[in-house]
């Protein structure tokens, strides 16, 4: 039984308008090994916000291993509370001072199965979220000029879907991982949610050499089409990027690493009108004491 608890205090300064606020919190989390196969967690949080009063949220998870079938079932359920940001409340162009906080609940349930002498691990997880007073942005005029819009509270918002993953331990040195997520998200009035791609997929391969001192990794990330803005008919096109990385550990304390991102210099936008980096590279040294 592992118990974690803490206190938190946050003070926010609103530079756009009057209305500074502070938030005091206390949280508690329990992780319990009920048996060798059964693990359970239960946690809660209490917030006292100077603007929105007191709020209680909680989350629980469970994991049960079925050893004869080489499988594991897992699930979670939790609640959430999210206050609007000062930008959403007070921005001179888009703010709405009458916004209410978001409150929601979410769940997931799935099964993990190990096959082929524990070299292939499959996982399938269904999930869902239900949010009340979802904060969303709507346009009041059309592009390009004059462009006006504001933030509003939607009475309800739901998303549900399925996430699948596959891990193949091809050899002692090669590991291949793939995952795919399908998401269906919409507001209570039936309109499709913005910036939530229906399809997401990733494929990666990791090669470990020289007794794991050298690690090389390649990744392909795919993001499907998604609505650009609420009530808009425009869609952001799908795109895929390829990234490479590597690291070499000279010792337990000293490691050099390098990442090559978007190596094909793909031109894409995650949000319409906001460019993303083309090909770029980063490198560094990691020292552990």
Tab-separated table of C-alpha atoms in Angstrom:
chain	number	residue	atom	x	y	z
A	1	UNK	CA	0.000	0.000	0.000
A	2	UNK	CA	1.536	3.262	-1.177
A	3	UNK	CA	0.043	6.536	-0.030
A	4	UNK	CA	0.836	9.921	-1.584
A	5	UNK	CA	-0.567	13.234	-0.393
A	6	UNK	CA	0.175	16.886	-0.908
A	7	UNK	CA	-0.835	20.515	-0.700
A	8	UNK	CA	-0.796	23.026	-3.522
A	9	UNK	CA	-1.330	26.775	-3.753
A	10	UNK	CA	-1.562	28.829	-6.946
A	11	UNK	CA	-1.996	32.585	-7.370
A	12	UNK	CA	-2.934	33.935	-10.813
A	13	UNK	CA	-2.511	37.560	-11.862
A	14	UNK	CA	-4.942	38.779	-14.536
A	15	UNK	CA	-3.136	41.374	-16.645
A	16	UNK	CA	-6.036	42.030	-19.029
A	17	UNK	CA	-8.728	42.969	-16.506
A	18	UNK	CA	-9.503	42.998	-12.764
A	19	UNK	CA	-10.085	39.580	-11.264
A	20	UNK	CA	-6.965	37.974	-9.789
A	21	UNK	CA	-7.676	34.581	-8.241
A	22	UNK	CA	-6.034	31.949	-6.098
A	23	UNK	CA	-6.570	28.231	-5.652
A	24	UNK	CA	-5.731	26.085	-2.618
A	25	UNK	CA	-5.705	22.311	-3.036
A	26	UNK	CA	-5.181	19.111	-1.116
A	27	UNK	CA	-4.835	15.725	-2.796
A	28	UNK	CA	-4.563	12.106	-1.710
A	29	UNK	CA	-3.714	9.022	-3.766
A	30	UNK	CA	-3.735	5.358	-2.721
A	31	UNK	CA	-2.062	2.544	-4.650
A	32	UNK	CA	-2.933	-0.876	-3.256
A	33	UNK	CA	-1.683	-4.333	-4.263
A	34	UNK	CA	-4.666	-6.397	-3.190
A	35	UNK	CA	-2.987	-9.564	-4.469
A	36	UNK	CA	-0.174	-10.536	-6.791
A	37	UNK	CA	-2.598	-10.218	-9.720
A	38	UNK	CA	-4.918	-7.429	-8.560
A	39	UNK	CA	-3.899	-3.775	-8.250
A	40	UNK	CA	-6.189	-0.870	-7.365
A	41	UNK	CA	-5.752	2.889	-7.057
A	42	UNK	CA	-8.050	5.508	-5.588
A	43	UNK	CA	-7.309	9.204	-5.431
A	44	UNK	CA	-9.121	12.441	-4.729
A	45	UNK	CA	-8.520	16.175	-4.856
A	46	UNK	CA	-10.204	19.090	-3.061
A	47	UNK	CA	-9.861	22.595	-4.522
A	48	UNK	CA	-10.894	25.894	-2.962
A	49	UNK	CA	-10.943	28.551	-5.690
A	50	UNK	CA	-11.488	32.196	-4.787
A	51	UNK	CA	-13.615	32.662	-7.912
A	52	UNK	CA	-15.424	29.337	-8.329
A	53	UNK	CA	-15.697	27.998	-4.790
A	54	UNK	CA	-14.930	24.464	-3.654
A	55	UNK	CA	-14.733	21.442	-5.947
A	56	UNK	CA	-14.033	17.753	-5.368
A	57	UNK	CA	-12.686	15.421	-8.049
A	58	UNK	CA	-11.574	11.799	-7.849
A	59	UNK	CA	-10.229	8.899	-9.932
A	60	UNK	CA	-9.933	5.147	-9.516
A	61	UNK	CA	-8.199	2.469	-11.576
A	62	UNK	CA	-8.020	-1.311	-11.452
A	63	UNK	CA	-5.783	-3.899	-13.085
A	64	UNK	CA	-6.233	-7.667	-12.891
A	65	UNK	CA	-3.815	-10.169	-14.374
A	66	UNK	CA	-5.208	-13.488	-15.636
A	67	UNK	CA	-2.039	-15.554	-15.679
A	68	UNK	CA	-3.421	-18.777	-17.251
A	69	UNK	CA	-4.552	-16.730	-20.266
A	70	UNK	CA	-1.476	-14.477	-20.261
A	71	UNK	CA	-3.736	-11.458	-20.258
A	72	UNK	CA	-4.650	-8.451	-18.141
A	73	UNK	CA	-7.863	-6.458	-17.865
A	74	UNK	CA	-7.728	-2.812	-16.832
A	75	UNK	CA	-10.170	0.039	-16.322
A	76	UNK	CA	-10.448	3.521	-14.850
A	77	UNK	CA	-13.071	6.130	-14.001
A	78	UNK	CA	-12.668	9.718	-12.882
A	79	UNK	CA	-14.120	13.213	-12.686
A	80	UNK	CA	-12.657	16.577	-13.658
A	81	UNK	CA	-12.996	20.325	-13.084
A	82	UNK	CA	-11.368	22.980	-15.262
A	83	UNK	CA	-11.739	26.729	-14.762
A	84	UNK	CA	-11.638	29.059	-17.789
A	85	UNK	CA	-8.328	30.804	-18.423
A	86	UNK	CA	-7.894	34.555	-18.093
A	87	UNK	CA	-7.483	34.752	-21.883
A	88	UNK	CA	-10.863	33.056	-22.387
A	89	UNK	CA	-12.437	35.388	-19.831
A	90	UNK	CA	-10.746	38.722	-20.430
A	91	UNK	CA	-9.126	38.951	-23.860
A	92	UNK	CA	-10.291	42.267	-25.429
A	93	UNK	CA	-11.107	40.637	-28.764
A	94	UNK	CA	-12.386	37.167	-27.876
A	95	UNK	CA	-12.968	36.981	-24.113
A	96	UNK	CA	-16.270	36.183	-22.417
A	97	UNK	CA	-16.412	37.126	-18.697
A	98	UNK	CA	-19.567	35.037	-18.195
A	99	UNK	CA	-17.908	31.664	-18.821
A	100	UNK	CA	-18.506	28.830	-16.366
A	101	UNK	CA	-15.956	26.113	-15.490
A	102	UNK	CA	-16.012	22.748	-17.239
A	103	UNK	CA	-17.015	19.677	-15.262
A	104	UNK	CA	-16.703	16.181	-16.624
A	105	UNK	CA	-16.261	12.485	-16.163
A	106	UNK	CA	-14.279	9.943	-18.110
A	107	UNK	CA	-13.742	6.203	-18.264
A	108	UNK	CA	-11.782	3.520	-20.065
A	109	UNK	CA	-11.751	-0.277	-20.087
A	110	UNK	CA	-9.553	-2.673	-21.968
A	111	UNK	CA	-7.668	-5.938	-22.197
A	112	UNK	CA	-4.016	-6.717	-22.801
A	113	UNK	CA	-2.996	-10.121	-24.211
A	114	UNK	CA	0.499	-11.603	-24.502
A	115	UNK	CA	1.129	-14.069	-27.337
A	116	UNK	CA	3.892	-16.039	-29.072
A	117	UNK	CA	6.111	-16.820	-26.095
A	118	UNK	CA	5.653	-13.332	-24.666
A	119	UNK	CA	7.075	-11.587	-27.740
A	120	UNK	CA	3.806	-10.043	-28.927
A	121	UNK	CA	1.642	-7.853	-26.686
A	122	UNK	CA	-1.758	-6.636	-27.898
A	123	UNK	CA	-3.961	-4.103	-26.123
A	124	UNK	CA	-7.426	-2.777	-26.963
A	125	UNK	CA	-9.048	-0.071	-24.852
A	126	UNK	CA	-12.441	1.595	-25.199
A	127	UNK	CA	-12.802	5.081	-23.710
A	128	UNK	CA	-15.341	7.834	-23.256
A	129	UNK	CA	-15.609	11.371	-21.890
A	130	UNK	CA	-18.648	13.490	-21.014
A	131	UNK	CA	-18.117	17.198	-20.283
A	132	UNK	CA	-20.698	19.730	-19.102
A	133	UNK	CA	-20.251	23.427	-19.940
A	134	UNK	CA	-17.469	22.623	-22.422
A	135	UNK	CA	-15.593	25.810	-23.326
A	136	UNK	CA	-15.374	26.213	-27.097
A	137	UNK	CA	-14.604	29.003	-29.552
A	138	UNK	CA	-17.094	30.118	-32.189
A	139	UNK	CA	-16.666	32.573	-35.041
A	140	UNK	CA	-19.174	35.426	-35.346
A	141	UNK	CA	-18.058	36.604	-38.801
A	142	UNK	CA	-16.450	34.882	-41.761
A	143	UNK	CA	-12.847	35.023	-42.909
A	144	UNK	CA	-10.787	36.973	-43.768
A	145	UNK	CA	-11.943	40.368	-42.472
A	146	UNK	CA	-13.375	41.460	-40.211
A	147	UNK	CA	-12.893	38.359	-38.115
A	148	UNK	CA	-14.625	38.212	-34.746
A	149	UNK	CA	-15.367	35.361	-32.394
A	150	UNK	CA	-15.821	34.498	-28.758
A	151	UNK	CA	-15.699	31.683	-26.239
A	152	UNK	CA	-18.921	30.056	-25.086
A	153	UNK	CA	-20.077	27.255	-22.795
A	154	UNK	CA	-21.675	24.304	-24.536
A	155	UNK	CA	-24.160	22.446	-22.409
A	156	UNK	CA	-22.645	19.070	-23.217
A	157	UNK	CA	-19.791	17.428	-25.084
A	158	UNK	CA	-19.122	13.722	-25.576
A	159	UNK	CA	-16.249	11.761	-27.041
A	160	UNK	CA	-15.756	8.030	-27.290
A	161	UNK	CA	-13.489	5.730	-29.181
A	162	UNK	CA	-11.102	2.821	-29.280
A	163	UNK	CA	-7.347	2.725	-28.818
A	164	UNK	CA	-5.316	-0.278	-29.915
A	165	UNK	CA	-1.612	-0.998	-29.585
A	166	UNK	CA	0.789	-3.739	-30.608
A	167	UNK	CA	4.263	-4.327	-29.207
A	168	UNK	CA	6.472	-6.862	-30.985
A	169	UNK	CA	9.738	-7.896	-29.350
A	170	UNK	CA	11.189	-9.086	-32.619
A	171	UNK	CA	14.556	-9.960	-31.104
A	172	UNK	CA	16.768	-9.109	-28.168
A	173	UNK	CA	17.797	-5.949	-30.001
A	174	UNK	CA	14.740	-4.958	-32.090
A	175	UNK	CA	11.399	-3.705	-30.757
A	176	UNK	CA	8.516	-2.603	-32.981
A	177	UNK	CA	5.465	-0.763	-31.671
A	178	UNK	CA	2.292	0.395	-33.421
A	179	UNK	CA	-0.870	2.035	-32.168
A	180	UNK	CA	-4.103	3.340	-33.646
A	181	UNK	CA	-6.832	5.487	-32.088
A	182	UNK	CA	-10.341	6.086	-33.381
A	183	UNK	CA	-12.259	8.983	-31.803
A	184	UNK	CA	-15.825	10.182	-32.324
A	185	UNK	CA	-16.380	13.553	-30.620
A	186	UNK	CA	-19.365	15.887	-30.865
A	187	UNK	CA	-21.284	18.532	-28.977
A	188	UNK	CA	-24.767	18.105	-27.561
A	189	UNK	CA	-26.319	19.758	-30.637
A	190	UNK	CA	-24.755	17.110	-32.877
A	191	UNK	CA	-22.009	19.270	-34.411
A	192	UNK	CA	-18.607	17.646	-34.874
A	193	UNK	CA	-15.902	18.686	-32.419
A	194	UNK	CA	-13.085	20.800	-33.752
A	195	UNK	CA	-9.414	19.787	-33.688
A	196	UNK	CA	-10.142	16.186	-32.749
A	197	UNK	CA	-8.869	13.899	-35.534
A	198	UNK	CA	-10.972	10.807	-36.095
A	199	UNK	CA	-7.892	8.720	-36.882
A	200	UNK	CA	-4.458	8.744	-35.236
A	201	UNK	CA	-1.687	6.213	-35.823
A	202	UNK	CA	1.971	5.758	-34.904
A	203	UNK	CA	4.611	3.228	-35.876
A	204	UNK	CA	8.053	3.029	-34.295
A	205	UNK	CA	11.074	0.740	-34.366
A	206	UNK	CA	13.800	0.745	-31.717
A	207	UNK	CA	17.168	-0.942	-32.228
A	208	UNK	CA	19.469	-1.531	-29.233
A	209	UNK	CA	23.114	-2.380	-29.885
A	210	UNK	CA	26.393	-2.663	-28.016
A	211	UNK	CA	24.743	-4.131	-24.933
A	212	UNK	CA	22.069	-1.395	-25.012
A	213	UNK	CA	24.639	1.397	-24.964
A	214	UNK	CA	23.523	2.496	-28.455
A	215	UNK	CA	19.804	3.004	-29.135
A	216	UNK	CA	18.387	4.044	-32.509
A	217	UNK	CA	14.710	4.826	-33.067
A	218	UNK	CA	12.541	5.716	-36.048
A	219	UNK	CA	8.920	6.890	-35.803
A	220	UNK	CA	6.121	7.590	-38.256
A	221	UNK	CA	3.236	9.695	-36.911
A	222	UNK	CA	-0.064	9.988	-38.787
A	223	UNK	CA	-2.830	12.494	-37.995
A	224	UNK	CA	-6.126	12.232	-39.893
A	225	UNK	CA	-8.384	15.015	-41.088
A	226	UNK	CA	-10.106	17.195	-38.508
A	227	UNK	CA	-12.528	20.108	-38.377
A	228	UNK	CA	-10.819	23.487	-38.338
A	229	UNK	CA	-13.315	25.447	-36.199
A	230	UNK	CA	-16.698	24.990	-34.601
A	231	UNK	CA	-19.537	25.234	-37.169
A	232	UNK	CA	-16.969	25.504	-39.975
A	233	UNK	CA	-17.089	23.311	-43.070
A	234	UNK	CA	-13.312	23.553	-43.523
A	235	UNK	CA	-11.148	20.568	-42.659
A	236	UNK	CA	-7.472	20.392	-41.883
A	237	UNK	CA	-5.905	17.820	-44.256
A	238	UNK	CA	-4.274	14.706	-42.881
A	239	UNK	CA	-0.494	14.484	-42.647
A	240	UNK	CA	2.333	12.189	-41.630
A	241	UNK	CA	5.790	12.966	-40.265
A	242	UNK	CA	8.918	10.868	-39.852
A	243	UNK	CA	11.345	11.336	-36.969
A	244	UNK	CA	14.671	9.708	-36.126
A	245	UNK	CA	16.571	9.679	-32.849
A	246	UNK	CA	19.574	8.061	-31.281
A	247	UNK	CA	21.570	7.992	-28.085
A	248	UNK	CA	24.859	6.525	-26.969
A	249	UNK	CA	25.781	5.917	-23.336
A	250	UNK	CA	29.515	6.152	-22.775
A	251	UNK	CA	28.910	5.207	-19.149
A	252	UNK	CA	26.121	5.125	-16.566
A	253	UNK	CA	26.647	8.848	-16.011
A	254	UNK	CA	27.361	10.218	-19.519
A	255	UNK	CA	25.049	9.969	-22.558
A	256	UNK	CA	24.910	11.887	-25.831
A	257	UNK	CA	21.673	12.063	-27.832
A	258	UNK	CA	20.315	13.475	-31.089
A	259	UNK	CA	16.829	13.909	-32.597
A	260	UNK	CA	15.977	14.570	-36.251
A	261	UNK	CA	12.374	15.759	-36.525
A	262	UNK	CA	10.211	15.886	-39.663
A	263	UNK	CA	13.074	14.597	-41.784
A	264	UNK	CA	11.042	14.849	-45.019
A	265	UNK	CA	10.397	18.550	-44.302
A	266	UNK	CA	6.631	18.015	-44.426
A	267	UNK	CA	4.572	21.221	-44.710
A	268	UNK	CA	1.521	20.931	-42.435
A	269	UNK	CA	-0.568	22.845	-39.907
A	270	UNK	CA	-2.001	21.523	-36.640
A	271	UNK	CA	-4.146	24.671	-36.373
A	272	UNK	CA	-5.203	26.565	-39.503
A	273	UNK	CA	-3.003	29.601	-40.094
A	274	UNK	CA	-0.268	28.536	-37.644
A	275	UNK	CA	2.789	27.016	-39.288
A	276	UNK	CA	4.746	24.143	-37.764
A	277	UNK	CA	8.506	23.554	-37.971
A	278	UNK	CA	9.932	21.853	-41.026
A	279	UNK	CA	13.013	19.667	-40.724
A	280	UNK	CA	14.835	20.407	-37.473
A	281	UNK	CA	17.474	18.759	-35.347
A	282	UNK	CA	18.390	18.845	-31.657
A	283	UNK	CA	21.293	17.276	-29.817
A	284	UNK	CA	22.562	17.249	-26.273
A	285	UNK	CA	24.502	15.649	-23.470
A	286	UNK	CA	22.913	14.020	-20.430
A	287	UNK	CA	24.935	13.701	-17.231
A	288	UNK	CA	23.651	11.722	-14.261
A	289	UNK	CA	25.047	12.033	-10.757
